[in-house]
mmCIF file of C-alpha atoms and ligand atoms in Angstrom:
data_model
loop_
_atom_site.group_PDB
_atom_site.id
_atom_site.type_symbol
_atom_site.label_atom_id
_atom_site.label_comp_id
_atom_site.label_asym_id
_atom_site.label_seq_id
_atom_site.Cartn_x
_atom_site.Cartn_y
_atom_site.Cartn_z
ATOM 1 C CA UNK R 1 -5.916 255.128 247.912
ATOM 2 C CA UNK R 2 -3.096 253.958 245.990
ATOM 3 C CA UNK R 3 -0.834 256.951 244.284
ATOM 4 C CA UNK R 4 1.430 254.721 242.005
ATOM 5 C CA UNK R 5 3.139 251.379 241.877
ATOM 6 C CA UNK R 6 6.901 250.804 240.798
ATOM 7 C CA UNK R 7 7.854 247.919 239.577
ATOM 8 C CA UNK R 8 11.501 246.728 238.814
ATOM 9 C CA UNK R 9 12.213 244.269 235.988
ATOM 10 C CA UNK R 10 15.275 242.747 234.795
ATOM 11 C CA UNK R 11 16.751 242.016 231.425
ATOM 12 C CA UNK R 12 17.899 238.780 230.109
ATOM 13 C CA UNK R 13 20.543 236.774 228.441
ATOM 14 C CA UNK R 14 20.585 233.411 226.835
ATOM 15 C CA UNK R 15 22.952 231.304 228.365
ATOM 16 C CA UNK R 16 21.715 228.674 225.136
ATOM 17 C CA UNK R 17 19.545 229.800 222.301
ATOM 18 C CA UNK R 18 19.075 226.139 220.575
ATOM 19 C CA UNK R 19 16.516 227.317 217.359
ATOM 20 C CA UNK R 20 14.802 224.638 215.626
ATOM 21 C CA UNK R 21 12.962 225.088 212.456
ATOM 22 C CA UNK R 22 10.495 227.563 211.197
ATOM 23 C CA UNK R 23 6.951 226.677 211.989
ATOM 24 C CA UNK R 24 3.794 227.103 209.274
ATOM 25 C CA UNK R 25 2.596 230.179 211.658
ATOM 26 C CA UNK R 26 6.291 232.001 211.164
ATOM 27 C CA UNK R 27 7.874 230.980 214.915
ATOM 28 C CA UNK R 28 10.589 229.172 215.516
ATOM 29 C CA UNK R 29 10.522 226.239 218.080
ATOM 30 C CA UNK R 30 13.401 227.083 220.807
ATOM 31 C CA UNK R 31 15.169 225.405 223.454
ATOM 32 C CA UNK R 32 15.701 228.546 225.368
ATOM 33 C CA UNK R 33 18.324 228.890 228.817
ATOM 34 C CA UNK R 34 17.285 232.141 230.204
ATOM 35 C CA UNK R 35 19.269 233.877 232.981
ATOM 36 C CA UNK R 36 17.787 236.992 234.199
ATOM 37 C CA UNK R 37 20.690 240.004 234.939
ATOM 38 C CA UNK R 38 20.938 242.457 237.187
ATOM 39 C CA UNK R 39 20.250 245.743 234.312
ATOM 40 C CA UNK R 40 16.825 247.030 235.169
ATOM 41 C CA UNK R 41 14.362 249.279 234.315
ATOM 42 C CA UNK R 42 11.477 250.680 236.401
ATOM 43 C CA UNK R 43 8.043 250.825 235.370
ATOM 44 C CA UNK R 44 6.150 253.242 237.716
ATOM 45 C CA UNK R 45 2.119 253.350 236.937
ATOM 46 C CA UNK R 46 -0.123 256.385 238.131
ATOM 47 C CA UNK R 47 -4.124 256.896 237.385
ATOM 48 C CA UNK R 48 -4.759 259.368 234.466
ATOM 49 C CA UNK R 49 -7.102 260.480 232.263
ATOM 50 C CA UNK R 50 -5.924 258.380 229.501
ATOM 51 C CA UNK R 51 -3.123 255.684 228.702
ATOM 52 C CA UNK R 52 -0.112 257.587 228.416
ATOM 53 C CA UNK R 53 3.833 256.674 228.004
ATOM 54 C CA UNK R 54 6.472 258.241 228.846
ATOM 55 C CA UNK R 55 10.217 257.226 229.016
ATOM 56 C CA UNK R 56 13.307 258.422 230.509
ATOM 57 C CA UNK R 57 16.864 257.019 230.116
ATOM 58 C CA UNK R 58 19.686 257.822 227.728
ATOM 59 C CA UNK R 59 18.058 255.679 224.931
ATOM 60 C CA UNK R 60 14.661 257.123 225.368
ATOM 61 C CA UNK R 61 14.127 258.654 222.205
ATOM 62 C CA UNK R 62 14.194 255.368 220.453
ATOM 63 C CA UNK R 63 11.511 254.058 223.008
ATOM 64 C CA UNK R 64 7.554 253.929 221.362
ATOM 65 C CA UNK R 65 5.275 255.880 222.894
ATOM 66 C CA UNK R 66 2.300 254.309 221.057
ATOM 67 C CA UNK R 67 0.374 251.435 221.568
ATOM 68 C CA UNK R 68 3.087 249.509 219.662
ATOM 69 C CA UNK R 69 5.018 249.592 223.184
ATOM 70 C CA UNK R 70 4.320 245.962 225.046
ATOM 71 C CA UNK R 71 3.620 248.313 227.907
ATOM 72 C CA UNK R 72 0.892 249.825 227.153
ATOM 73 C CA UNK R 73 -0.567 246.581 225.017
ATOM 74 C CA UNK R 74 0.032 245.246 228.657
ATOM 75 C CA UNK R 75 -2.051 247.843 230.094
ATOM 76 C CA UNK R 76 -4.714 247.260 227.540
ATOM 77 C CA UNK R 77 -5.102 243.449 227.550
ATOM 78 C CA UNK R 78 -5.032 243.623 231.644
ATOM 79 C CA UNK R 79 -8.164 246.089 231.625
ATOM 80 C CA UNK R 80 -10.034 244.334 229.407
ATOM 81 C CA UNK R 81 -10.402 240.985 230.613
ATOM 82 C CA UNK R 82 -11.017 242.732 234.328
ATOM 83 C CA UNK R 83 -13.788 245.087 232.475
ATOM 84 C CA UNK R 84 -11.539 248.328 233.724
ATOM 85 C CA UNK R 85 -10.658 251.113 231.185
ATOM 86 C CA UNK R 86 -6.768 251.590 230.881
ATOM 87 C CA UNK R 87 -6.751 255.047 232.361
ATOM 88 C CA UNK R 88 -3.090 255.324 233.595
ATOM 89 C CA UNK R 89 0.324 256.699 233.009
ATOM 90 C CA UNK R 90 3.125 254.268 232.728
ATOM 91 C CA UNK R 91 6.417 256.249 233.281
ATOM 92 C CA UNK R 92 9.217 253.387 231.945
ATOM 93 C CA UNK R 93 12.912 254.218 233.766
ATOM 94 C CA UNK R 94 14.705 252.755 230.800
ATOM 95 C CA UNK R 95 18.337 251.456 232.158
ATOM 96 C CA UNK R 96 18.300 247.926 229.840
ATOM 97 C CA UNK R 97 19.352 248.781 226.020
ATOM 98 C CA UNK R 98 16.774 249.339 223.743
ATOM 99 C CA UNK R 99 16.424 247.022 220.861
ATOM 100 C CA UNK R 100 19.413 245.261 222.059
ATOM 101 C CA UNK R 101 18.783 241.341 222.501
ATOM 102 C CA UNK R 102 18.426 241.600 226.530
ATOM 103 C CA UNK R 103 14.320 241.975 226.501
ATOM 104 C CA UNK R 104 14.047 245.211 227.403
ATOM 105 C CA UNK R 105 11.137 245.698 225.394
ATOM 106 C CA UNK R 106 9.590 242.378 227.348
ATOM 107 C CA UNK R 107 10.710 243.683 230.364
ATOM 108 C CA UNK R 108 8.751 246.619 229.848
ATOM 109 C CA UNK R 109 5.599 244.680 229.150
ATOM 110 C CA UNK R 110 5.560 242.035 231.935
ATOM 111 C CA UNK R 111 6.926 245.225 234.449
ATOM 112 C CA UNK R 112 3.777 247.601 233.512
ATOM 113 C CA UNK R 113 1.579 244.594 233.514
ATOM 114 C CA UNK R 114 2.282 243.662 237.039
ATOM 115 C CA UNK R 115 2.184 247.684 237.830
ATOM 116 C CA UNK R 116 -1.430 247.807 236.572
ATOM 117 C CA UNK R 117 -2.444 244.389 238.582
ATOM 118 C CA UNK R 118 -1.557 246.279 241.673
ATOM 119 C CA UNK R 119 -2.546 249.646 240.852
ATOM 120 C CA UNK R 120 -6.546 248.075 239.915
ATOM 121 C CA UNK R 121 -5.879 245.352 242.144
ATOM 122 C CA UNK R 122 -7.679 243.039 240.196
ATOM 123 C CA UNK R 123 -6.877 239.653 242.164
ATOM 124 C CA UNK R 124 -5.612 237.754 238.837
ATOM 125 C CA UNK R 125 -3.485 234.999 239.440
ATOM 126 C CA UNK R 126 -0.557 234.214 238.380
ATOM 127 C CA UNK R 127 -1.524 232.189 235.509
ATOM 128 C CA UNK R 128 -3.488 234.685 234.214
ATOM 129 C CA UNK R 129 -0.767 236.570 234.323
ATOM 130 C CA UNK R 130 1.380 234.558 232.786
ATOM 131 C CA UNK R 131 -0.928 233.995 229.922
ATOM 132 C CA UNK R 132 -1.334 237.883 229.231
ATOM 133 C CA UNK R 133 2.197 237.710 229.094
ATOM 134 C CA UNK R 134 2.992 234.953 226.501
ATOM 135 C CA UNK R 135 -0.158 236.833 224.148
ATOM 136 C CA UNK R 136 2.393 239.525 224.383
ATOM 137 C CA UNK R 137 5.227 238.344 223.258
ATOM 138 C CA UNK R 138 7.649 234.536 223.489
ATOM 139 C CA UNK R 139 10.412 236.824 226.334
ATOM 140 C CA UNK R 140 7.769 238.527 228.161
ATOM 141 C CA UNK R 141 6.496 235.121 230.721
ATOM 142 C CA UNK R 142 10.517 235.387 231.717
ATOM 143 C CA UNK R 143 10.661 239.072 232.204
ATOM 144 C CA UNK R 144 8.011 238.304 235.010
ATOM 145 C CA UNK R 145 9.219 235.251 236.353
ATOM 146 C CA UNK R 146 13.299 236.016 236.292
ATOM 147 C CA UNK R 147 15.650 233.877 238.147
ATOM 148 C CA UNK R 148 17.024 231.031 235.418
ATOM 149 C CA UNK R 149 14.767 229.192 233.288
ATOM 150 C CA UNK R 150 14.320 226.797 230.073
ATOM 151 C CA UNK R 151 11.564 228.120 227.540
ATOM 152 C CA UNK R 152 9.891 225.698 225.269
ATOM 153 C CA UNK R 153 8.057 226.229 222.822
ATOM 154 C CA UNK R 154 8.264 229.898 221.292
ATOM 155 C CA UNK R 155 10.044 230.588 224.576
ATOM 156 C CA UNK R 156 6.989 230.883 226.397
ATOM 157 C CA UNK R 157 6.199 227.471 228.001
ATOM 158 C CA UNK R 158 8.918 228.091 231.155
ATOM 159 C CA UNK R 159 11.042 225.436 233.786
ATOM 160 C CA UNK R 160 12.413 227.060 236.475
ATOM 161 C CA UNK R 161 16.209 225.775 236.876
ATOM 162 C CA UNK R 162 18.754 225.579 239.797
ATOM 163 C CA UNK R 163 21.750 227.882 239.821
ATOM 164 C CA UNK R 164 24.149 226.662 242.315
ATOM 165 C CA UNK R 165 26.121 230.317 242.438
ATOM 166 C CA UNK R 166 26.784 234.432 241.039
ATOM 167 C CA UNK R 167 28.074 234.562 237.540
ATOM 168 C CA UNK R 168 29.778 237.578 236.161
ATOM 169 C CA UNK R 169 29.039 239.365 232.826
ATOM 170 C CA UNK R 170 29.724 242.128 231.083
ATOM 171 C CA UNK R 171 27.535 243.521 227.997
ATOM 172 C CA UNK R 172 28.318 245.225 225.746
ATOM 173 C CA UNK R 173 25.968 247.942 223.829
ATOM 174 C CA UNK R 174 25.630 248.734 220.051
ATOM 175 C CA UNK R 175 24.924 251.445 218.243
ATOM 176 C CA UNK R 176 21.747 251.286 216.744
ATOM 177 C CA UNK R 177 19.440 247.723 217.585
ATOM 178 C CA UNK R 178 18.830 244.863 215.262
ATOM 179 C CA UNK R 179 14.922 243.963 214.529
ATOM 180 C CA UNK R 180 13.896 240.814 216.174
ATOM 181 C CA UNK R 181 12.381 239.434 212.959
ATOM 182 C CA UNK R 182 15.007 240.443 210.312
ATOM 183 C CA UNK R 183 17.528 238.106 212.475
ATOM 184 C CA UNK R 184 14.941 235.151 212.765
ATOM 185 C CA UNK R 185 14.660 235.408 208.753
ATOM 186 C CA UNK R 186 18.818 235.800 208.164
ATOM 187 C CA UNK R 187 18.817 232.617 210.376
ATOM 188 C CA UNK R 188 16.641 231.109 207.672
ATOM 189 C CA UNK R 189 18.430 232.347 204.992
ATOM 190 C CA UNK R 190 21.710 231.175 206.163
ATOM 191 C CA UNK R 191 20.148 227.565 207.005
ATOM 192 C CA UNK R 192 18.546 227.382 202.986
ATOM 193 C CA UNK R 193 21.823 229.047 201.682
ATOM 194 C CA UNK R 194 23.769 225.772 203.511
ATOM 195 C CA UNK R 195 20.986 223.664 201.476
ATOM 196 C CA UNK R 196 20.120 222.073 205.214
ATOM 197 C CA UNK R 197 16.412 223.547 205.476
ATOM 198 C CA UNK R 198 15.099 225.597 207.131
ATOM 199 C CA UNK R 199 11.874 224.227 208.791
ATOM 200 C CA UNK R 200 10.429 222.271 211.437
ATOM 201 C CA UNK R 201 10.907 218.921 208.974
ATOM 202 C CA UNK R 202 14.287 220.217 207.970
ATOM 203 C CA UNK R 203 15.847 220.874 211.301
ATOM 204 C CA UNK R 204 16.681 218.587 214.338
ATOM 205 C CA UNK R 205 14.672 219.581 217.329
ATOM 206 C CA UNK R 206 16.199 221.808 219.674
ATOM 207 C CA UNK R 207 17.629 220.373 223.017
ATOM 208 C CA UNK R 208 18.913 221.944 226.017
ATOM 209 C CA UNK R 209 22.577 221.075 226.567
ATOM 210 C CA UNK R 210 22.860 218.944 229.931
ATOM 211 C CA UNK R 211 26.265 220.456 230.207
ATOM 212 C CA UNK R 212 25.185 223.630 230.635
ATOM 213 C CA UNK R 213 22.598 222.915 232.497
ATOM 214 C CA UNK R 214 25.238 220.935 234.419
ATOM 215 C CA UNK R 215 27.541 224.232 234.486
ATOM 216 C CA UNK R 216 24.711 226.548 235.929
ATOM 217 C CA UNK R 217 23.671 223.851 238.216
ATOM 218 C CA UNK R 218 27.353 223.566 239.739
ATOM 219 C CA UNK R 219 27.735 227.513 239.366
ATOM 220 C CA UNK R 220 30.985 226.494 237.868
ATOM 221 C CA UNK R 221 32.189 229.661 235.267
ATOM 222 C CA UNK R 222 34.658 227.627 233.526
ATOM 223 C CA UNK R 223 32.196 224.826 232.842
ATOM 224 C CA UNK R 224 29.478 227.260 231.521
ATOM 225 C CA UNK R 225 31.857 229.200 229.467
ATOM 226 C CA UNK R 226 33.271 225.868 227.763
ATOM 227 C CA UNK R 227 29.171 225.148 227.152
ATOM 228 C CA UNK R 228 28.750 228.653 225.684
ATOM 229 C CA UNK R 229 31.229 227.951 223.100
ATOM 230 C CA UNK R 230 30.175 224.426 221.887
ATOM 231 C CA UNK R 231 26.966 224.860 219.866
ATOM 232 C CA UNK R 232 27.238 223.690 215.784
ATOM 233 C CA UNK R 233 28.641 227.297 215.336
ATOM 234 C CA UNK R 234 30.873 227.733 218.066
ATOM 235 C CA UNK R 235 28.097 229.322 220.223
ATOM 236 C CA UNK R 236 25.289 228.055 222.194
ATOM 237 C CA UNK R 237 23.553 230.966 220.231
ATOM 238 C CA UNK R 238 22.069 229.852 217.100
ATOM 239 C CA UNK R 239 21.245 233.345 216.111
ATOM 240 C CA UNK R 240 24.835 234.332 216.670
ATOM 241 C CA UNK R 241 25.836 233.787 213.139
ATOM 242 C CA UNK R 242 22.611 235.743 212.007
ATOM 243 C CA UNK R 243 23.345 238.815 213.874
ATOM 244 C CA UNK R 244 27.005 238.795 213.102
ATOM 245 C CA UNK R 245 25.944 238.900 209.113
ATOM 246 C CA UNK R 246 23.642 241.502 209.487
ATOM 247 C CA UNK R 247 26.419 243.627 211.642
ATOM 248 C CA UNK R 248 29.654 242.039 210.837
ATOM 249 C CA UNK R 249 31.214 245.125 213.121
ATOM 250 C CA UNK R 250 29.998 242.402 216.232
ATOM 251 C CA UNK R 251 32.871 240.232 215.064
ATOM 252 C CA UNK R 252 35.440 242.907 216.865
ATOM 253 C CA UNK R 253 33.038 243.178 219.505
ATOM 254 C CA UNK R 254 33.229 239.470 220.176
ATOM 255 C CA UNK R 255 37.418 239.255 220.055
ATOM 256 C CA UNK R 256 37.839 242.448 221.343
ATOM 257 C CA UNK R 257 36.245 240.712 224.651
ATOM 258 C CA UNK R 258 38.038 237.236 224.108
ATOM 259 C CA UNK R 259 41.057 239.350 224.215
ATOM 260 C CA UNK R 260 40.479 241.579 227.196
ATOM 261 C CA UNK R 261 40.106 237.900 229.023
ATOM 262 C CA UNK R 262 37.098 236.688 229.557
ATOM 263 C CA UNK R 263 35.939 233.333 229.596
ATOM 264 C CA UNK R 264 33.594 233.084 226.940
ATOM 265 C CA UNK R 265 32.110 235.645 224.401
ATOM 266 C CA UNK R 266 28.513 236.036 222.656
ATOM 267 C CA UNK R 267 25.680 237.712 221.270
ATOM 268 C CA UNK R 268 22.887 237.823 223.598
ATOM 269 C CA UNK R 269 19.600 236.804 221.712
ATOM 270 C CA UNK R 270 19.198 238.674 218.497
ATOM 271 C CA UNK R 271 21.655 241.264 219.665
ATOM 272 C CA UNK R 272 23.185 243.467 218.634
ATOM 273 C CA UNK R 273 24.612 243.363 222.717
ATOM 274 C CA UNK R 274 27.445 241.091 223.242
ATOM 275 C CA UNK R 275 27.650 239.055 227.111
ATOM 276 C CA UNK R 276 31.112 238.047 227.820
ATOM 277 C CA UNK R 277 31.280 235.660 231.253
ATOM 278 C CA UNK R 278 34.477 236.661 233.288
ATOM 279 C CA UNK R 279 35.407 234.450 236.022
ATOM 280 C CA UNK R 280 34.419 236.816 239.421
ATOM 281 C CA UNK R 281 33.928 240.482 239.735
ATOM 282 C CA UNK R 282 36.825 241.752 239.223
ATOM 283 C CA UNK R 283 37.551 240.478 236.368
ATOM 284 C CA UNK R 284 34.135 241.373 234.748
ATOM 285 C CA UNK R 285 35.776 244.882 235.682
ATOM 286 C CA UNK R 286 38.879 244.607 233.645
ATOM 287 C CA UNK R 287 37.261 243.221 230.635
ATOM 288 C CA UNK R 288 34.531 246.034 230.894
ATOM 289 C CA UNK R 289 37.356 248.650 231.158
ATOM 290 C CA UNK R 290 39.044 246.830 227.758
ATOM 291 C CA UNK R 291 35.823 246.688 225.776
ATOM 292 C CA UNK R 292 35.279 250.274 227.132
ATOM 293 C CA UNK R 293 38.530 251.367 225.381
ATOM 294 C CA UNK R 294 38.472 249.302 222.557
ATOM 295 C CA UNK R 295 35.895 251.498 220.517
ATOM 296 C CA UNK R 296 34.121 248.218 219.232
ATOM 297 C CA UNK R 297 31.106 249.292 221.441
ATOM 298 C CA UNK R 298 28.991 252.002 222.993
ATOM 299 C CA UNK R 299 29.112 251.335 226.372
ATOM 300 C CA UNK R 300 30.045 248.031 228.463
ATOM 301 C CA UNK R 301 28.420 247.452 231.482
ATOM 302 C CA UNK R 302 29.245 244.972 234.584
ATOM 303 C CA UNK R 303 25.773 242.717 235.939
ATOM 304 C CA UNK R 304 25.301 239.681 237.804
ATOM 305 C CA UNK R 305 22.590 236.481 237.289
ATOM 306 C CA UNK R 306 20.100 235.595 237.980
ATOM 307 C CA UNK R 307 18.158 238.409 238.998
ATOM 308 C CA UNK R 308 14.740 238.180 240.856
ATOM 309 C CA UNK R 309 11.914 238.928 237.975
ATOM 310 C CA UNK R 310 9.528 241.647 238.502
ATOM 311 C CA UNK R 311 9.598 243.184 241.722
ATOM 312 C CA UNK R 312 7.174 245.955 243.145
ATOM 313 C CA UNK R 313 9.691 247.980 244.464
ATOM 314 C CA UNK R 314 6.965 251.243 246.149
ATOM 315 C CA UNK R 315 3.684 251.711 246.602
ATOM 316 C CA UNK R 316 3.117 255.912 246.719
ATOM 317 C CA UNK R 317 -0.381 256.017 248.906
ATOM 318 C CA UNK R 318 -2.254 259.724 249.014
ATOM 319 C CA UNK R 319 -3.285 261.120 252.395
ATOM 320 C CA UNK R 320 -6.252 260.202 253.325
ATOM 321 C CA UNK R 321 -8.526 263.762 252.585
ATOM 322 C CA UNK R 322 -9.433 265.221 255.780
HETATM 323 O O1 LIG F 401 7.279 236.846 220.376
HETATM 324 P P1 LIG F 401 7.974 238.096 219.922
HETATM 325 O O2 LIG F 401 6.988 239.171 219.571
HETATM 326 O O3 LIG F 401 9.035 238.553 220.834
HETATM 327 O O4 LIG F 401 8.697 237.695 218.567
HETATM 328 C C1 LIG F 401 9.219 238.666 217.702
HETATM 329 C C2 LIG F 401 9.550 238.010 216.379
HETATM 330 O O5 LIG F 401 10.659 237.128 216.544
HETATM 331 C C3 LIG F 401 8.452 237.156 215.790
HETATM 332 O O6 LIG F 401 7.577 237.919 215.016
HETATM 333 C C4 LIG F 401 9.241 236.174 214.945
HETATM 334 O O7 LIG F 401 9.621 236.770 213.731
HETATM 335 C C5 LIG F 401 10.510 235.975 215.754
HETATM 336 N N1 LIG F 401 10.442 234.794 216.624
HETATM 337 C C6 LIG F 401 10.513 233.527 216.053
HETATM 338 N N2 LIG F 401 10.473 232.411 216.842
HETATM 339 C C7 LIG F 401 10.374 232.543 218.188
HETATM 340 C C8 LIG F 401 10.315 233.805 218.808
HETATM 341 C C9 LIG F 401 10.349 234.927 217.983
HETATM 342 O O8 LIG F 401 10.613 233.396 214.831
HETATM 343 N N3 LIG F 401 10.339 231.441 218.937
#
């Protein structure tokens, strides 16, 4: 009899976030470069009388406990296409910042939904899987798969890609998160305001870059930071410029690391995190110390990519009653 499952699950940043024009239903078609990092959190599941959250983690308070939270949604959309009511507790380990552009949220969802799989042991496969997960939201297929990958479509339709080495990051933590959404609809705004358009007819189609696919293939820093830096705003992230009007504060962020030396600097999805690329370890170390001093941030943290996706990490079996 199994006790409880733990699952690990990594958070994400986009190496290129290429967003093409508003679609009729309200998404936005993406050419999305995923690299999966090495900032966790860990979903542990245990049978209960009833579907129950909790959280623990310095951000925790900020964390739903109601069905709102992908996890439990997970939980819910698992159990009912296997016929099984959602009787568990899903404890969430929260190390990834909430709100914060790196999927933690995603993570969350795609970690508790593998959790449950095991825990019922339903036999799904992994397109089923996958399929629960892109119903739940366009980051949560990559929060299950991990490694590097381009997303199509909403960011759900996912192509593995080759990483020919380690590259070193540092991110960078706000106060406070940014809403998903709200940075979608500045990116609008900003696109009408320019009079360019702002929907699918209006904007080009979004392409991955072949030299930063190139760059990641190569595992070449200096080649991936150039890449980083040479999208139509001087980022690869077209929601850069969004997030930096809704929090112009992320400007500092951004120079503070450019200044403490690494090799390229940007928001990571919707932010409000920043990822700075440094050129090995120990220079992700120095400009973590900088940003760390510089008071532009909350905290700065050191991770690798890619990162394996999500990973049952125990299995907790009762004893056997005599
Ligand atoms: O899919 P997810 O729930 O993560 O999306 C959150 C919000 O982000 C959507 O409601 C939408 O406003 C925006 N979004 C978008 N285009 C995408 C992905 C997300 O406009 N491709």
């Amino acid at each position: 009899m199994i006790d409880s499952i733990a699952v690990r699950v990594p958070a994400k940043v986009n190496a290129q976030l290429a967003v093409g024009g508003r679609r009729p239903h309200g998404f936005h078609d993406l050419a999305n470069v995923f690299l999966a990092v090495g900032l966790y959190d860990e979903i542990t599941v245990t049978p209960a009388d009833e579907l129950r959250i909790t959280v623990e983690g310095p951000d925790a308070d900020q964390v739903p406990r109601d069905r709102t939270n992908l996890a439990a949604r997970a939980a819910e959309l698992l159990a009912a296409c296997h016929g099984i009511e959602p009787k568990v507790r899903i404890h969430i380990a929260k190390d990834i910042p909430v709100a914060g552009g790196m999927a933690g949220g995603s993570a969350d969802g795609a970690g508790a939904l593998l959790a449950c799989d095991a825990l019922w042991n339903t036999g799904a496969s992994r397109e089923e899987l996958l399929d629960i997960c892109a119903e739940l939201g366009s980051d949560v297929p990559f929060s299950l798969v991990g490694g590097v990958a381009l997303g199509r479509g909403r960011g759900e339709l996912l192509t593995p890609l080759a990483v020919g080495g380690t590259f070193h990051w540092v991110f960078a933590a706000a106060d406070g998160g940014l809403s998903t959404p709200a940075v979608y609809g500045e990116c609008d705004r900003l696109r009408a305001e320019r009079g360019a358009g702002d929907t699918i007819d209006d904007v080009p189609a979004p392409e991955p870059s072949a030299a930063l696919l190139d760059a990641l293939r190569a595992g070449d820093a200096t080649a991936l930071a150039a890449a980083l830096a040479a999208g139509p705003d001087g980022s690869s992230n077209d929601l850069q410029a969004a997030a930096v009007s809704l929090r112009p504060s992320l400007a500092d962020t951004l120079r503070a690391g450019t200044e403490a030396g690494a090799l390229a600097s940007l928001v990571s999805g919707s932010g409000p995190t920043c990822a700075f690329l440094a050129k090995d370890a120990a220079g992700a170390q120095q400009v973590a110390t900088a940003l760390a001093a510089s008071g532009t941030c909350r905290t700065a943290r050191v991770a690798t990519s890619p990162a394996d996706g999500a990973t049952v990490v125990r299995e907790d079996r009762r004893a056997p009653s005599a």
